XYZ file of C-alpha atoms in Angstrom:
353
model
C 128.170 96.056 82.214
C 124.986 96.837 84.061
C 123.472 98.361 80.923
C 124.115 95.100 79.076
C 122.499 93.133 81.884
C 119.369 95.282 81.721
C 119.245 94.769 77.960
C 119.624 91.003 78.493
C 116.753 90.957 80.986
C 114.653 92.976 78.557
C 115.276 90.632 75.614
C 114.787 87.501 77.774
C 111.492 88.871 79.043
C 110.413 89.711 75.499
C 111.243 86.196 74.343
C 109.580 84.517 77.303
C 106.474 86.674 77.279
C 106.181 86.361 73.513
C 102.981 87.940 72.305
C 100.911 87.524 75.455
C 97.484 89.009 74.917
C 94.665 89.426 77.411
C 92.472 86.356 77.567
C 95.055 84.065 76.030
C 95.623 80.965 78.136
C 99.211 80.720 79.267
C 101.351 77.634 79.573
C 101.345 76.049 83.019
C 105.061 76.847 83.342
C 104.152 80.522 83.839
C 103.190 80.144 87.471
C 105.272 82.897 89.109
C 104.321 86.429 90.171
C 106.728 88.985 91.596
C 105.375 91.368 94.230
C 106.617 94.810 95.254
C 105.700 96.100 98.744
C 104.341 99.525 99.585
C 104.784 102.070 102.334
C 104.856 100.524 105.786
C 107.357 97.827 104.729
C 110.377 100.111 105.289
C 112.881 99.153 107.978
C 116.061 100.874 109.167
C 119.126 99.222 107.627
C 117.303 98.115 104.474
C 119.501 97.959 101.383
C 122.662 97.364 103.455
C 123.119 93.750 102.310
C 122.398 94.747 98.695
C 125.066 97.454 98.778
C 127.542 95.040 100.361
C 126.879 91.977 98.208
C 125.410 93.105 94.862
C 127.953 95.134 92.935
C 125.587 97.151 90.635
C 123.542 98.382 93.630
C 125.768 101.353 94.482
C 125.362 102.927 91.026
C 121.546 102.858 91.398
C 121.669 104.421 94.856
C 124.088 107.081 93.537
C 121.811 107.883 90.585
C 118.901 108.093 92.997
C 120.805 110.410 95.353
C 121.508 112.843 92.508
C 117.802 112.913 91.532
C 116.569 113.208 95.132
C 119.174 115.669 96.390
C 120.217 113.632 99.453
C 122.271 110.505 100.162
C 119.746 107.685 99.775
C 122.171 104.867 100.649
C 122.956 106.619 103.930
C 119.245 107.135 104.682
C 118.471 103.448 104.060
C 121.433 101.930 105.860
C 121.953 104.411 108.729
C 118.773 106.525 108.909
C 116.506 106.382 111.958
C 113.052 104.818 111.812
C 111.535 108.298 112.301
C 113.407 109.667 109.276
C 112.662 106.609 107.120
C 108.959 106.642 108.037
C 108.416 110.074 106.468
C 106.358 109.603 103.291
C 108.703 111.812 101.238
C 111.727 109.652 102.159
C 110.173 106.236 102.579
C 108.671 105.915 99.081
C 111.898 106.622 97.103
C 113.812 104.349 99.527
C 111.430 101.427 98.933
C 111.240 102.018 95.161
C 115.039 101.930 94.757
C 115.720 99.091 97.219
C 113.017 96.788 95.834
C 113.853 97.508 92.190
C 117.569 96.813 92.725
C 116.674 93.648 94.649
C 114.523 92.609 91.658
C 117.552 93.023 89.339
C 119.666 90.931 91.716
C 117.038 88.188 91.900
C 116.736 87.925 88.094
C 120.508 87.944 87.659
C 121.012 85.216 90.274
C 117.973 83.145 89.177
C 117.800 83.415 85.365
C 115.604 80.297 85.149
C 112.854 82.266 86.911
C 112.461 84.787 84.083
C 110.559 82.568 81.644
C 108.149 81.516 84.413
C 106.995 85.022 85.349
C 103.310 85.483 84.581
C 102.791 88.953 86.047
C 104.003 91.669 88.399
C 102.065 93.555 91.053
C 102.829 96.085 93.738
C 100.842 97.424 96.651
C 100.279 101.183 96.422
C 103.763 102.688 95.859
C 104.870 99.159 94.875
C 102.779 99.476 91.697
C 105.249 102.129 90.471
C 108.148 99.743 91.239
C 106.359 96.941 89.342
C 105.828 99.208 86.311
C 109.546 99.986 86.213
C 110.387 96.279 86.544
C 108.045 95.552 83.605
C 110.013 97.994 81.443
C 107.235 100.614 81.289
C 109.637 103.469 82.105
C 113.283 103.888 83.029
C 114.539 103.654 86.591
C 115.205 107.405 86.540
C 111.784 108.387 85.154
C 110.117 106.126 87.695
C 112.046 107.710 90.538
C 110.978 111.196 89.401
C 107.343 110.022 89.520
C 107.857 108.487 92.970
C 109.505 111.729 94.177
C 106.543 113.823 92.950
C 104.051 111.360 94.420
C 105.818 111.139 97.776
C 106.326 114.895 98.188
C 102.729 115.764 97.292
C 101.431 113.066 99.653
C 103.751 114.384 102.383
C 102.212 117.841 101.893
C 98.752 116.357 102.355
C 99.937 114.487 105.465
C 101.210 117.757 106.942
C 97.832 119.435 106.490
C 95.682 116.612 107.873
C 96.120 114.564 111.045
C 95.374 111.201 109.486
C 96.554 107.629 109.429
C 95.624 104.039 108.607
C 94.321 101.190 110.738
C 94.465 97.444 110.020
C 91.434 95.293 110.816
C 91.825 91.514 110.636
C 89.059 89.029 111.467
C 85.763 90.760 110.715
C 83.932 90.388 107.394
C 83.719 93.318 104.965
C 80.000 94.035 105.605
C 80.684 94.266 109.352
C 83.669 96.578 108.894
C 81.708 98.799 106.490
C 78.752 98.948 108.888
C 81.092 100.289 111.602
C 82.555 102.889 109.202
C 79.059 103.976 108.205
C 78.059 104.344 111.837
C 81.125 106.498 112.644
C 80.734 108.573 109.467
C 77.138 109.632 110.192
C 78.352 112.336 112.580
C 81.125 113.583 110.247
C 81.114 115.937 107.217
C 81.634 114.020 103.968
C 85.169 115.294 103.377
C 86.205 113.795 106.742
C 84.736 110.313 106.262
C 86.926 107.318 107.033
C 86.891 104.601 104.365
C 88.458 101.327 103.277
C 91.956 102.180 102.026
C 92.959 98.632 101.072
C 91.212 95.300 100.748
C 94.104 92.989 101.525
C 92.295 89.694 102.057
C 88.940 88.095 102.796
C 88.918 89.488 106.374
C 91.920 91.775 106.153
C 91.334 95.501 105.594
C 93.158 98.783 105.978
C 91.022 101.764 106.963
C 91.996 105.371 106.142
C 90.857 108.400 108.089
C 91.595 111.095 110.646
C 93.513 109.889 113.713
C 90.674 110.779 116.115
C 88.103 109.003 113.932
C 90.310 105.910 113.635
C 90.523 105.685 117.454
C 86.730 105.509 117.538
C 86.700 102.929 114.726
C 89.336 100.829 116.509
C 87.245 100.815 119.697
C 84.143 99.688 117.809
C 86.069 96.969 115.901
C 87.370 95.537 119.184
C 83.888 95.705 120.698
C 82.406 93.962 117.647
C 85.123 91.298 117.849
C 84.405 90.673 121.534
C 80.674 90.339 120.811
C 80.976 88.235 117.659
C 80.145 84.595 118.187
C 82.180 82.485 115.811
C 78.929 80.850 114.679
C 77.335 83.698 112.735
C 80.389 85.287 111.132
C 83.073 82.636 111.432
C 85.165 85.232 113.269
C 87.786 83.669 115.460
C 89.650 86.762 116.627
C 89.756 90.435 115.721
C 93.160 92.075 115.438
C 93.542 95.831 114.990
C 96.799 97.685 114.488
C 97.736 101.264 113.648
C 99.917 101.239 110.506
C 103.376 102.720 110.278
C 102.339 105.517 107.856
C 101.798 109.217 108.428
C 98.654 109.820 106.373
C 95.228 108.522 105.303
C 96.290 107.090 101.924
C 93.973 105.700 99.233
C 91.173 107.996 100.326
C 89.427 111.286 99.575
C 92.090 113.016 101.717
C 94.655 112.428 98.939
C 92.558 114.041 96.197
C 94.823 117.100 95.940
C 97.840 114.921 95.058
C 96.125 113.546 91.933
C 96.663 116.544 89.565
C 100.363 116.766 90.500
C 101.025 113.102 89.762
C 98.894 113.280 86.609
C 101.073 116.141 85.333
C 104.283 114.241 86.147
C 102.983 111.132 84.354
C 102.205 113.233 81.248
C 105.805 114.454 81.149
C 107.357 110.975 81.409
C 107.808 108.370 78.665
C 105.788 105.150 79.062
C 106.120 101.961 77.005
C 103.946 98.858 76.776
C 104.888 96.488 79.638
C 106.972 93.418 78.812
C 105.046 91.564 81.513
C 101.446 92.288 82.520
C 101.073 94.477 85.610
C 98.102 94.248 87.972
C 96.624 97.580 89.072
C 95.470 98.474 92.583
C 92.434 100.429 91.351
C 90.592 97.482 89.777
C 92.648 94.421 90.768
C 93.059 93.473 87.095
C 96.040 93.034 84.785
C 96.751 95.640 82.148
C 98.854 95.937 79.022
C 97.800 99.274 77.571
C 99.640 102.433 78.575
C 96.481 104.536 78.991
C 94.954 102.251 81.642
C 98.272 101.820 83.458
C 98.798 105.584 83.643
C 95.263 106.310 84.790
C 95.364 103.568 87.436
C 98.768 104.626 88.784
C 97.395 108.141 89.336
C 93.910 107.390 90.650
C 95.035 104.732 93.126
C 95.972 107.706 95.341
C 92.309 108.276 96.217
C 90.787 104.824 95.618
C 91.067 101.678 97.753
C 93.827 99.235 96.782
C 92.121 95.990 95.693
C 95.030 93.726 96.631
C 92.877 90.681 97.411
C 91.356 90.855 93.918
C 94.788 91.020 92.226
C 96.070 87.962 94.094
C 92.873 85.966 93.460
C 93.003 86.789 89.734
C 96.651 85.720 89.498
C 95.848 82.424 91.221
C 92.896 81.992 88.833
C 95.401 82.384 85.949
C 97.555 79.573 87.382
C 100.038 81.458 89.593
C 101.112 79.257 92.514
C 104.420 80.894 93.464
C 104.757 84.438 94.783
C 108.091 86.145 95.409
C 108.204 89.347 97.444
C 110.926 91.782 96.393
C 113.093 93.499 98.992
C 112.792 90.970 101.837
C 116.375 89.672 101.472
C 117.474 93.308 101.326
C 116.018 94.025 104.774
C 112.538 95.246 103.783
C 109.643 93.925 105.903
C 107.552 90.918 104.794
C 104.476 92.957 104.004
C 102.787 90.954 101.244
C 104.054 87.419 101.967
C 102.378 87.423 105.378
C 99.059 88.550 103.842
C 99.101 85.702 101.291
C 100.137 83.133 103.930
C 97.207 84.196 106.103
C 94.804 83.721 103.174
C 96.196 80.239 102.428
C 95.941 79.257 106.097
C 92.383 80.614 106.235
C 91.396 78.591 103.167
C 90.574 81.562 100.931
C 93.512 80.717 98.632
C 94.372 77.155 97.476
C 96.827 75.218 99.645
C 99.317 74.863 96.759
C 99.932 78.628 96.735
C 103.366 79.356 98.231
C 105.372 82.467 99.061
C 109.144 82.516 98.592
C 112.080 84.781 99.328
C 115.218 84.779 97.175
């Protein structure tokens, strides 16, 4: 049964992880990290192949539908992009699809289990990673995601904000532009770095009007930058497929609601270390994991730092959950860009199962 399978995964993970403690050097065979994408990776039709080909999937989608109060399988497989892009719908859809895909991957590739060094997820994906590490049950995790998504949706409705990707410029240059734009704005309307994805890959959070100004200045800076002084080849900017300024001061009001929900849920020590967005470091203790999962709402996601630390610990193989199930390649493409740009070692590879 599915319950038995989950128990088997749990005991295999326990055996393979053994008594891993922070600072202990791990055997070179532990060179795998599993990654869970965040909002923006959703795509219409996601989960369809899982529901068709992986028998346990339907029971998870059914459980989810009863918790959420709507048919999640129908939303994922038949819902429009507009419906799926809503924060309140998109986060539960990604959490369920990527978690079920994770179960499928472990069931179909049991030899992978003993090689897993750590888990990480971008933004919402951190909550998926915590569930995968056995920190809370699938159901408890979904309740947290529901609370998180609904409170963030409320914030999105009250503020006309979004997120903008900037690729190519260095962090000091991007921050100088933000500072320049912010000088004419009240502090509670400042745009800021929402995610540090790579060496020259950033996501900026702010009000839509402010982001238009930022985008113009980034393009201008890119056109003026000679590749000699900053090594900048090309500046790419892109408005992200999200409906709010996440990981910023604009999300402050969502923090108490998620904090309360976390207090009410049962958390256990992870079977595998989980890297947190807030500090880009791996954690084992429940207190830190809880605090980080809550406060990442208003702090930048330090994705680059998490990946660099994993590589420093010997991880050379990254697997992104959800891709085979029709979710977008959000994190694989970021890592590939870093390898190609020479900021990650050439032996680092990204795989899909």
